[in-house]
Short mmCIF file of C-alpha atoms and ligand atoms in Angstrom, two decimals:
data_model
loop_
_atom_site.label_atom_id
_atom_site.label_comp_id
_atom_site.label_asym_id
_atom_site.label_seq_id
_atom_site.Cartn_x
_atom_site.Cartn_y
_atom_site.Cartn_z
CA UNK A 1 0.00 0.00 0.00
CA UNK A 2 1.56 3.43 -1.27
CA UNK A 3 -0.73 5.24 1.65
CA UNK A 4 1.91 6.51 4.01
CA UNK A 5 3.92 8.67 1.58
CA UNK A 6 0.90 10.82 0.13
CA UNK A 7 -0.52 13.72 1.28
CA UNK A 8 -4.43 15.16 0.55
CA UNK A 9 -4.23 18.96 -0.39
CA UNK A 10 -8.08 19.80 -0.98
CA UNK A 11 -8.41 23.60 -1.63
CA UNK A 12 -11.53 25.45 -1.85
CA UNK A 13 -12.42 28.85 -3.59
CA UNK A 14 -15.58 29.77 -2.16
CA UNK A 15 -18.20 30.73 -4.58
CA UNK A 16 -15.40 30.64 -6.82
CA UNK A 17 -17.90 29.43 -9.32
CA UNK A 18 -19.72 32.00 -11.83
CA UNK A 19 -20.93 32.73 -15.49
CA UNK A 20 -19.97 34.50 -17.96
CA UNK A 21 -19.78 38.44 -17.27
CA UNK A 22 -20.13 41.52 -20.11
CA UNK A 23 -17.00 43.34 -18.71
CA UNK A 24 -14.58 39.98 -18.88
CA UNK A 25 -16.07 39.86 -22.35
CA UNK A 26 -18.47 37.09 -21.52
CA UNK A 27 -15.77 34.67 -19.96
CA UNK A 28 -15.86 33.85 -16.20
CA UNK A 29 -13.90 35.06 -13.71
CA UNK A 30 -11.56 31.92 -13.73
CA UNK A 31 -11.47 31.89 -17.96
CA UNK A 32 -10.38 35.59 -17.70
CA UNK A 33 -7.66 35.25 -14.11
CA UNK A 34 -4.09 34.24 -15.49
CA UNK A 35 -3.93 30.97 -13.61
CA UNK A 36 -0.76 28.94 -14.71
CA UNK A 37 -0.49 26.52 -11.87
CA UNK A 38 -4.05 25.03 -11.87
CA UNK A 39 -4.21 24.67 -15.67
CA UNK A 40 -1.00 22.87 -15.13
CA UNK A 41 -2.64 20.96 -12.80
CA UNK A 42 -6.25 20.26 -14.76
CA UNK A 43 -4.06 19.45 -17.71
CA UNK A 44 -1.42 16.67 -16.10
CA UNK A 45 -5.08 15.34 -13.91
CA UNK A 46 -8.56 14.75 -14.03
CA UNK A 47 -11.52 17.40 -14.08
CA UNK A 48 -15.25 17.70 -13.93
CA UNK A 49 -18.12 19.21 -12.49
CA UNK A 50 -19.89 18.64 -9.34
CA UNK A 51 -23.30 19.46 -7.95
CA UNK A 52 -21.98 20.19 -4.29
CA UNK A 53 -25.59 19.36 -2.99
CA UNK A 54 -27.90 18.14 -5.42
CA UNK A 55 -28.17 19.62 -9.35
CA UNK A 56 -29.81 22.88 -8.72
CA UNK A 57 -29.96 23.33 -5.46
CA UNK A 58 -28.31 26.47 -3.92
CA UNK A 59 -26.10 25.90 -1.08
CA UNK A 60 -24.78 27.41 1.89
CA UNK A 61 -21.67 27.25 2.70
CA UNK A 62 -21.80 24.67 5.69
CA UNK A 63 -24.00 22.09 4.33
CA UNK A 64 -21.41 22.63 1.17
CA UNK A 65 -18.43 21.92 2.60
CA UNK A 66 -19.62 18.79 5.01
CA UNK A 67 -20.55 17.66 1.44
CA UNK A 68 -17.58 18.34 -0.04
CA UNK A 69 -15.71 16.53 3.01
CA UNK A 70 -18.12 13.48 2.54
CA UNK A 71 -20.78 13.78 5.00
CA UNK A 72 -24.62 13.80 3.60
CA UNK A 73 -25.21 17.59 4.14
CA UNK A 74 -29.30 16.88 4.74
CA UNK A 75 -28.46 14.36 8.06
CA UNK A 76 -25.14 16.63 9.35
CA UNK A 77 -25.85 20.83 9.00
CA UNK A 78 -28.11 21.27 12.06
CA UNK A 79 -27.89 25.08 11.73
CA UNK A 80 -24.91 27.76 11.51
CA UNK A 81 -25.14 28.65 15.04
CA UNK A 82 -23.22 25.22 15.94
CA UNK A 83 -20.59 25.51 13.72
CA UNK A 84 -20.54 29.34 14.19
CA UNK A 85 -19.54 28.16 18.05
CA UNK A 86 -17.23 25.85 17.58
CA UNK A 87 -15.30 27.62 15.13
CA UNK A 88 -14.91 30.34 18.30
CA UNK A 89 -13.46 27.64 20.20
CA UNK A 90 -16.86 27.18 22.23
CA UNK A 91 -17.27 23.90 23.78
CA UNK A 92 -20.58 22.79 22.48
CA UNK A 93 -22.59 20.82 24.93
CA UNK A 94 -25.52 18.25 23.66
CA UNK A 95 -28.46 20.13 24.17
CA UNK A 96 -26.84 23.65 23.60
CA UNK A 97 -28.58 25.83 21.32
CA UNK A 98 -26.16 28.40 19.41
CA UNK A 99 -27.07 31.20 17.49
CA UNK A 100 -25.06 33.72 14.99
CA UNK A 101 -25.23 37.21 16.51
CA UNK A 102 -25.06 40.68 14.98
CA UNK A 103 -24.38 43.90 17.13
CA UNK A 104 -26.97 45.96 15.91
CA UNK A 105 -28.50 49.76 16.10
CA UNK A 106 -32.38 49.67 16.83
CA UNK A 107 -34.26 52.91 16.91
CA UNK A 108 -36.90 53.68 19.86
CA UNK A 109 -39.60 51.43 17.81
CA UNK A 110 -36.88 48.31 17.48
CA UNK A 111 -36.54 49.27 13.71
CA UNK A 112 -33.30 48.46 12.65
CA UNK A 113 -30.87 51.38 11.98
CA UNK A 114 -27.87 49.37 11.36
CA UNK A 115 -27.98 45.90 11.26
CA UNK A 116 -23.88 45.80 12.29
CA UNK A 117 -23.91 48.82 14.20
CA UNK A 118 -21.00 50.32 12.20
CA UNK A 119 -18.93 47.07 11.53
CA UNK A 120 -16.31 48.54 13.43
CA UNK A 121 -16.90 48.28 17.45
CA UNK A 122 -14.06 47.95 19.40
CA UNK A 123 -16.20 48.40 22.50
CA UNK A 124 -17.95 44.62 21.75
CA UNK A 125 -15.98 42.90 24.14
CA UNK A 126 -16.75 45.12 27.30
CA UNK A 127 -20.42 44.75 25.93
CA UNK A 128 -20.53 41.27 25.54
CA UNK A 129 -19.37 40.64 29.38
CA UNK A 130 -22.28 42.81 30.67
CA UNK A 131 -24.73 40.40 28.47
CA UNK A 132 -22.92 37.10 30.60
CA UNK A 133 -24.08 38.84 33.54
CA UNK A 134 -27.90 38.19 32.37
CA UNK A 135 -29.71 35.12 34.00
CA UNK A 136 -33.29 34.51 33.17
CA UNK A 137 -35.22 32.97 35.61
CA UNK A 138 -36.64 29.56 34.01
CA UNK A 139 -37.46 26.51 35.47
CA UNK A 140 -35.57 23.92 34.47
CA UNK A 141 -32.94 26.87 34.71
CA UNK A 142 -30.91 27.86 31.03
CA UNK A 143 -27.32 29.41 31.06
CA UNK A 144 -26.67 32.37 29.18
CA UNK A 145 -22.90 32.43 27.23
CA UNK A 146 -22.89 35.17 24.63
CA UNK A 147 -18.98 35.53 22.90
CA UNK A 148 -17.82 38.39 20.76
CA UNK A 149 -16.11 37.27 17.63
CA UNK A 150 -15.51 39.74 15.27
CA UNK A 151 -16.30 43.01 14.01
CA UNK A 152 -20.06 43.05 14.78
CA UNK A 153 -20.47 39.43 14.63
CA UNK A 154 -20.90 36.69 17.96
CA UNK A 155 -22.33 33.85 18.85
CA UNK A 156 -25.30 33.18 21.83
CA UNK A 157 -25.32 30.14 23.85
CA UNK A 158 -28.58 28.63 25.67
CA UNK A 159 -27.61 25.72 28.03
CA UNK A 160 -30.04 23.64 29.46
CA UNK A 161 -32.07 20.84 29.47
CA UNK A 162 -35.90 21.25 26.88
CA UNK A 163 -34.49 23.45 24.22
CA UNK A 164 -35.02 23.40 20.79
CA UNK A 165 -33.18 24.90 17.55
CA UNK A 166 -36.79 24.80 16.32
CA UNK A 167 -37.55 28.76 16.61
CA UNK A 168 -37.63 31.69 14.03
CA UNK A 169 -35.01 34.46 13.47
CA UNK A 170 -34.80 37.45 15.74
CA UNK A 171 -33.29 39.06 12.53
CA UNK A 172 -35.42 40.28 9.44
CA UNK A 173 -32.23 40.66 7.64
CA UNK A 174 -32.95 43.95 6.24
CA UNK A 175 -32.84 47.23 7.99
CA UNK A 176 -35.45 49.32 7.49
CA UNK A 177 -37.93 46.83 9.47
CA UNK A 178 -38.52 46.11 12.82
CA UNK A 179 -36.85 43.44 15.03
CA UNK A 180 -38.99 40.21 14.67
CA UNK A 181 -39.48 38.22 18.25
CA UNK A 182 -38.80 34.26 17.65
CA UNK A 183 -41.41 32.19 17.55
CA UNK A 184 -41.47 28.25 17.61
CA UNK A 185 -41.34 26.55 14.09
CA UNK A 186 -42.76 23.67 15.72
CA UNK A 187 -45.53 22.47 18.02
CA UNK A 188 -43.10 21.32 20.74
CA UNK A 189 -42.30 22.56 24.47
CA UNK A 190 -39.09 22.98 23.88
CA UNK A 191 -39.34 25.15 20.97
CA UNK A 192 -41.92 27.29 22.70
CA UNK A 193 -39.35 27.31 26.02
CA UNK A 194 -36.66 28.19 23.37
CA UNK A 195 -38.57 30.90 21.88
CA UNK A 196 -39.74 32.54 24.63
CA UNK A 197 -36.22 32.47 26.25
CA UNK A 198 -34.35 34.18 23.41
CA UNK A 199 -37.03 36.83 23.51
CA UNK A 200 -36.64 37.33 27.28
CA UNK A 201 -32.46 37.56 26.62
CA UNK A 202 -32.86 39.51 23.37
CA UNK A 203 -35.21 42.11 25.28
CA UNK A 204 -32.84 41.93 28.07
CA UNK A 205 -29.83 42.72 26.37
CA UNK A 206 -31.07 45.69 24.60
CA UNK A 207 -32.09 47.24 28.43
CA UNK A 208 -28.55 46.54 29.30
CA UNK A 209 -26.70 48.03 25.98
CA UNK A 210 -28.79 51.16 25.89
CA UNK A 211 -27.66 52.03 28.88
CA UNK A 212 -23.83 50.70 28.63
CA UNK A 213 -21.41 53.60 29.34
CA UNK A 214 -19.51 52.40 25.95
CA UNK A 215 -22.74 53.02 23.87
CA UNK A 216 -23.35 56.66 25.32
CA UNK A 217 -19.74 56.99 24.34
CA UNK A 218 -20.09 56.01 20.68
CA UNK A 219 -23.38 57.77 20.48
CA UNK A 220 -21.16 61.13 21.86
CA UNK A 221 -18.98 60.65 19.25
CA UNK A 222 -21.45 60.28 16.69
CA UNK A 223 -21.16 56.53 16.23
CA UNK A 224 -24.10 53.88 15.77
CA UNK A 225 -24.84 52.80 19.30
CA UNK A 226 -24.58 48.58 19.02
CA UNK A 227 -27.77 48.84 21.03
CA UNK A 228 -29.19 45.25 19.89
CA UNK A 229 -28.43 41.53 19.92
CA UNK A 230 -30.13 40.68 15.95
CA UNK A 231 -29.78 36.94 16.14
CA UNK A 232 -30.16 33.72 13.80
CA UNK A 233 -29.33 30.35 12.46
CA UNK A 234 -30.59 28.41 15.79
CA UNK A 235 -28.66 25.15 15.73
CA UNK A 236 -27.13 21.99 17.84
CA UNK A 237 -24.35 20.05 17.84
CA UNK A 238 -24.49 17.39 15.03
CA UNK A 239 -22.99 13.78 16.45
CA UNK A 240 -21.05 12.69 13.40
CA UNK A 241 -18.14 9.89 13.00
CA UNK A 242 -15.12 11.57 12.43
CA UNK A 243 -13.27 12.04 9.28
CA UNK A 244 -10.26 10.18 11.04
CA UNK A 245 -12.67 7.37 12.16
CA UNK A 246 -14.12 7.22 8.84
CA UNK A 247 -10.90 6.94 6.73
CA UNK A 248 -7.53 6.73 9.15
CA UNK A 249 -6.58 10.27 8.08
CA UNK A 250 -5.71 12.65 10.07
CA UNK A 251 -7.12 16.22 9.03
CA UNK A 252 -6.52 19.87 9.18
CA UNK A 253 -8.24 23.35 8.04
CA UNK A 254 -6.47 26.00 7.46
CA UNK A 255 -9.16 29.18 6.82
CA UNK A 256 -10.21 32.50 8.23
CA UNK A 257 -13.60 32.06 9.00
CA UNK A 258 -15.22 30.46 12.01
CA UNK A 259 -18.11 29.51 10.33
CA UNK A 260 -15.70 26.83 8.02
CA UNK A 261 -13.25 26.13 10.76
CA UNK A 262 -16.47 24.93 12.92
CA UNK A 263 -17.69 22.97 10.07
CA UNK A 264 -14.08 21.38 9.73
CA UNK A 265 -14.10 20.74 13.99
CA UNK A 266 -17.28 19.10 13.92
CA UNK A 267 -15.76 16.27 12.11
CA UNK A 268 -12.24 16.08 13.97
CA UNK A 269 -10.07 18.31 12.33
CA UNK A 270 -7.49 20.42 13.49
CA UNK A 271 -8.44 24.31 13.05
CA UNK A 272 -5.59 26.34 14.32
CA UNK A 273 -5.42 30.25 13.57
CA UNK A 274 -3.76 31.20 11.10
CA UNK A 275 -1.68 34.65 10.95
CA UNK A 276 -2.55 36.65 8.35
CA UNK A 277 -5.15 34.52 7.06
CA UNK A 278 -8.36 36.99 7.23
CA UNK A 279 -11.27 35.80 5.40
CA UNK A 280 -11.42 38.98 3.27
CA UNK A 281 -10.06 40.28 0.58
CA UNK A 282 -6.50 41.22 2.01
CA UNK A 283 -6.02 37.31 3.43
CA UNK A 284 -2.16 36.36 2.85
CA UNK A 285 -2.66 33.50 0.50
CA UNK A 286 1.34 32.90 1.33
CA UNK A 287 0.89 32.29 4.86
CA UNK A 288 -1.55 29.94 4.22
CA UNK A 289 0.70 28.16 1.98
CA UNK A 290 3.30 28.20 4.46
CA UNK A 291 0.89 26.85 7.22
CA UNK A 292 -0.46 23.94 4.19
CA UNK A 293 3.46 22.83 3.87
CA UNK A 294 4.41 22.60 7.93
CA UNK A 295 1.35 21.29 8.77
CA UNK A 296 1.49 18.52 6.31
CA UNK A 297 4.63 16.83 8.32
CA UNK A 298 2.26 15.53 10.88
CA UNK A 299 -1.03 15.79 8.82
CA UNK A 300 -2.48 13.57 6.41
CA UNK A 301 -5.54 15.39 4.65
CA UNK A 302 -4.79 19.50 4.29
CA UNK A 303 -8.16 21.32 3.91
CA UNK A 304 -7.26 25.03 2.61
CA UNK A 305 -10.08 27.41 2.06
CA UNK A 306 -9.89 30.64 0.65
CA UNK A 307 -13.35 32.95 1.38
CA UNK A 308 -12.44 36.27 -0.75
CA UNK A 309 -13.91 34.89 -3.77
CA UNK A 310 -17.35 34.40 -2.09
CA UNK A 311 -16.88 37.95 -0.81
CA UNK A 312 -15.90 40.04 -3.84
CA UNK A 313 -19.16 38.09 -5.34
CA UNK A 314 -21.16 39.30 -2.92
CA UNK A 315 -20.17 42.66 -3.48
CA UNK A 316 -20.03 42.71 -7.04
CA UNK A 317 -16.54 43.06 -7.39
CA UNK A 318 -15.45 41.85 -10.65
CA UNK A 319 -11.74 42.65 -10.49
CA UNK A 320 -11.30 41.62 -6.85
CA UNK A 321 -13.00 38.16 -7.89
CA UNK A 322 -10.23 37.64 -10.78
CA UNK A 323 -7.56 38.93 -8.73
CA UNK A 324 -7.98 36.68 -5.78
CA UNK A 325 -8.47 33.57 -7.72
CA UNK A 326 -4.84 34.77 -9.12
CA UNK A 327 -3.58 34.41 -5.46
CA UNK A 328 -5.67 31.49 -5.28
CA UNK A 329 -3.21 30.34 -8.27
CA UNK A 330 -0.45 31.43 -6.74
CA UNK A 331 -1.10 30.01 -2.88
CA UNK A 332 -1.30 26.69 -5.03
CA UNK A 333 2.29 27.04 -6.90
CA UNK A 334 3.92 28.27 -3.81
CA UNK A 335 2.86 24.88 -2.09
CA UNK A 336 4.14 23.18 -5.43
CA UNK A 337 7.85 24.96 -5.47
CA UNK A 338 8.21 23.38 -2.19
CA UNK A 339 5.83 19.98 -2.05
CA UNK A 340 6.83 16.94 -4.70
CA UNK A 341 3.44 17.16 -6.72
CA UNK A 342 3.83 13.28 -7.00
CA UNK A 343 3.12 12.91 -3.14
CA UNK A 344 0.12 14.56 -3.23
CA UNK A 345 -3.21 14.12 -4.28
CA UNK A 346 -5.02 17.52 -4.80
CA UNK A 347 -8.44 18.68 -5.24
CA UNK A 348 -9.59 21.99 -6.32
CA UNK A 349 -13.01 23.33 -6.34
CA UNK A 350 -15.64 25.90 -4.68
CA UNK A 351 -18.03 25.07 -2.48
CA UNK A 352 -21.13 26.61 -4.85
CA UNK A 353 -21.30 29.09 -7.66
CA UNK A 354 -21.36 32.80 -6.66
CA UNK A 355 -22.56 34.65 -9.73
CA UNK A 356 -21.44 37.92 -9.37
CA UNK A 357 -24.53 39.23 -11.72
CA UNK A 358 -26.50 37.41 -9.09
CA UNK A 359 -24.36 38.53 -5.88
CA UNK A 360 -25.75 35.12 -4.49
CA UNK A 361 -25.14 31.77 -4.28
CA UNK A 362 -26.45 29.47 -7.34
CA UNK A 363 -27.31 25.67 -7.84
CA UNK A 364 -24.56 26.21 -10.77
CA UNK A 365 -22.34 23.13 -10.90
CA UNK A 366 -18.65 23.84 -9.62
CA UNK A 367 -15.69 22.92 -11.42
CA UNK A 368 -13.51 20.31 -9.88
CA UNK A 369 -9.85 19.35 -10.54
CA UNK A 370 -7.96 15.94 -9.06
CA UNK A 371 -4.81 15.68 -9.60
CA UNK A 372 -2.71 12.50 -8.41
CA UNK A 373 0.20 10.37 -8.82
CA UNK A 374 -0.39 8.28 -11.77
CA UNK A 375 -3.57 9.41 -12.76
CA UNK A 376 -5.38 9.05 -16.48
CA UNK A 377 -5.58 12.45 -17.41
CA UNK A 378 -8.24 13.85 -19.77
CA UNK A 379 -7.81 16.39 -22.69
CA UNK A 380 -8.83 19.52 -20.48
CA UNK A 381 -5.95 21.92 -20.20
CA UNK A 382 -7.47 24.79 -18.15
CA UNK A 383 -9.49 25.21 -15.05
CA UNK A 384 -12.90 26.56 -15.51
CA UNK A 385 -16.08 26.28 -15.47
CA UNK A 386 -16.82 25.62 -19.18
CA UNK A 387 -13.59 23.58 -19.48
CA UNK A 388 -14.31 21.24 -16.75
CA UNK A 389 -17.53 20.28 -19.07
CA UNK A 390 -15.73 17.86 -20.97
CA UNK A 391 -13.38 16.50 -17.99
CA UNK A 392 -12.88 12.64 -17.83
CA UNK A 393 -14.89 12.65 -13.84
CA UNK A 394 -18.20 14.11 -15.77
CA UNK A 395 -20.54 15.31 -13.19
CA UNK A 396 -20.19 14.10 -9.81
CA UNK A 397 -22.17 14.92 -6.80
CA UNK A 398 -19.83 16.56 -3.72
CA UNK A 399 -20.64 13.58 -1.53
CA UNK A 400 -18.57 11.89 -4.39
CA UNK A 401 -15.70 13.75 -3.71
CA UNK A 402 -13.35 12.28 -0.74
CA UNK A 403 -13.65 8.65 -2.44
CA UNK A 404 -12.71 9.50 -5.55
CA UNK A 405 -9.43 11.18 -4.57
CA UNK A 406 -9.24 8.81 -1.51
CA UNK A 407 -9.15 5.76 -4.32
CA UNK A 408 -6.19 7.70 -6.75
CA UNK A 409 -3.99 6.82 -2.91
CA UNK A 410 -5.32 3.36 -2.56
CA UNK A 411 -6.43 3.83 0.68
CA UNK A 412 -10.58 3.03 0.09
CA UNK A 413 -11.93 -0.04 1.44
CA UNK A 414 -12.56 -2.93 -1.71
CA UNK A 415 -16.39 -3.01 -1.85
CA UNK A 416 -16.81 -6.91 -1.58
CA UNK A 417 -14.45 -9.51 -2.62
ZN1 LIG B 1 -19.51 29.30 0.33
ZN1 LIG B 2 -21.53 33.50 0.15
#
């Protein structure tokens, strides 16, 4: 068995994926970047196109990439607010209930002013300790964890026995409206309990951050009080196998978002922080290649995922988009000037389409590369999403994913005798 002497490298653009745009002159963002190392790649390996989830089906990025790391997305995403926690470094308890958590401006009617009260709030911290001092009195009693993360964003934890992830969104998502109050999505105690709880907390908090010294300080100097706690994405801890139990390999994720490096911890992989690695537009793609190469001395299956491509989508930036699937390109060279590219067996691929003439994410197939020692290549010579049509995999599905490059090692199981 030639097992022990390769290495996985799967990278993922997210929402790397598009279609063709005017201003590129109808190509996609990766037909128009100059992308030398992964046409290498797509032309010495394998390509295709995958439905991450199912043909047509939009996903998110969590159910996406437990997909793309072979776990059925509909029986392992039980909400964002899980993963959301764990990639803070939150021990999740069974029974918790985590949300994703916005400071937010309200006005005197709970409209929302703001719904990130400035992005910028360096006073979160000192206000997120004053909302640990809140205890709501409940019988069976509930704990109350709230963590600041970044920027405006945090995470709420509700831990106790009868709750439920079953409850509506405290955030409308657009400003503009008024706050909403949770109610429960199902006709169940616990989701009742749940609701009612939040709503008790959410109301709670806003008493207690109207008043904070730090917001009379920002409102003094003219800044968006973060008056409200806007939250979302109820969810639990899924119980899944991990990916070490599942295949004897031992995995890591290097990214800059929580909401991936939770996904990646829920199924036993390392998530360490990485310097420099940001999750926006500025992330140093080098530092994550220098993180890919140490860690894979004592790592077998190197997860690296880059978020900028997702963002500039978002936001409709067409250059940014190009230019970070460049660095994408070059993160993936650097690893290659220092990392035998016949010890490895590499995937690359996004975790859904992000159109930017949509500025959303699409049911658009991806395009997938696989590149591994001894491979049969096909005739494709570039990496995109109209050249990955004709790719020797043809259209996989994202659960499909691990086994195939899994098999190129010969370390899958023989099905039968
Ligand atoms: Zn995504
Ligand atoms: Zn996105």
């Amino acid at each position: 068995m030639p097992m022990k002497s390769y290495k996985f490298l799967l990278i993922v653009g997210d929402g790397m994926g598009d279609r063709p745009i005017p201003e590129l002159n109808f190509k996609t963002p990766l037909e128009y970047a100059v992308t030398p190392n992964l046409d290498s790649l797509a032309k010495r390996g394998i390509t295709g196109i995958m439905d991450v989830i199912k043909p047509g089906i939009p996903p998110g990025s969590a159910p996406a990439h437990l997909a793309l790391l072979s776990y059925d997305p509909y029986a392992s995403y039980t909400g964002r607010g899980a993963f959301e926690a764990l990639g803070l470094n939150i021990k999740l308890e069974r029974g918790d209930v985590a949300f994703r958590c916005n400071f937010a401006t309200v006005d005197e009617e709970l409209k929302i002013m703001d719904r990130r009260a400035g992005r910028s709030i360096p006073e979160a911290d000192v206000l997120a300790s004053s909302l640990n001092k809140i205890s709501i009195d409940v019988d069976p009693p509930v704990k109350i964890i709230f963590k600041h993360s970044v920027e405006h964003r945090g995470v709420l934890i509700l831990r106790g026995s009868n709750l439920s992830p079953k409850i509506s969104d405290i955030d409308p998502g657009r400003e503009g409206e008024k706050i909403l109050w949770a109610k429960p999505l199902i006709d169940d105690y616990s989701a009742y309990r749940t609701a009612k709880i939040l709503n008790e907390f959410v109301r709670r908090a806003h008493e207690i951050l109207e008043d904070h010294p730090a917001n009379k300080a920002r409102s003094n100097k003219g800044l968006p009080p973060a008056n409200f706690i806007l939250c979302r994405g109820a969810g639990t801890l899924p119980q899944l196998k991990s990916f070490t139990e599942k295949f004897g390999l031992k995995g890591i994720c290097i990214a800059g978002i929580t909401l991936i490096k939770g996904v990646a911890r829920t199924i036993g992989f390392e998530a360490p922080l990485i310097e420099g690695a940001t999750g926006g537009l500025d992330t140093d793609v080098y530092a994550k290649a220098k993180a890919a190469l140490k860690y894979m001395e004592s790592y077998d299956f190197i997860f690296i995922h880059v978020k900028g491509t997702d963002t500039a989508s978002h936001d409709g930036l067409i250059e940014s988009k190009v230019k970070m699937i460049e660095k994408i390109d070059g993160m993936v060279g650097r690893i290659l000037d220092f990392k035998n590219v016949n010890n490895l067996c590499i995937a690359v691929t996004a975790d859904h389409a992000t159109p930017i003439s949509i500025r959303d994410h699409t049911g658009d197939p991806v395009p997938l590369l696989i590149h591994a020692p001894g491979i049969l290549s096909d005739d494709v010579c570039m990496f995109s999403e109209k050249a990955c049509m004709k790719g020797g995999l043809g259209r996989i599905r994202g659960l499909n994913l691990i086994p195939i490059l899994l098999n190129y090692a010969g370390v899958m199981h023989k099905f039968g005798e």
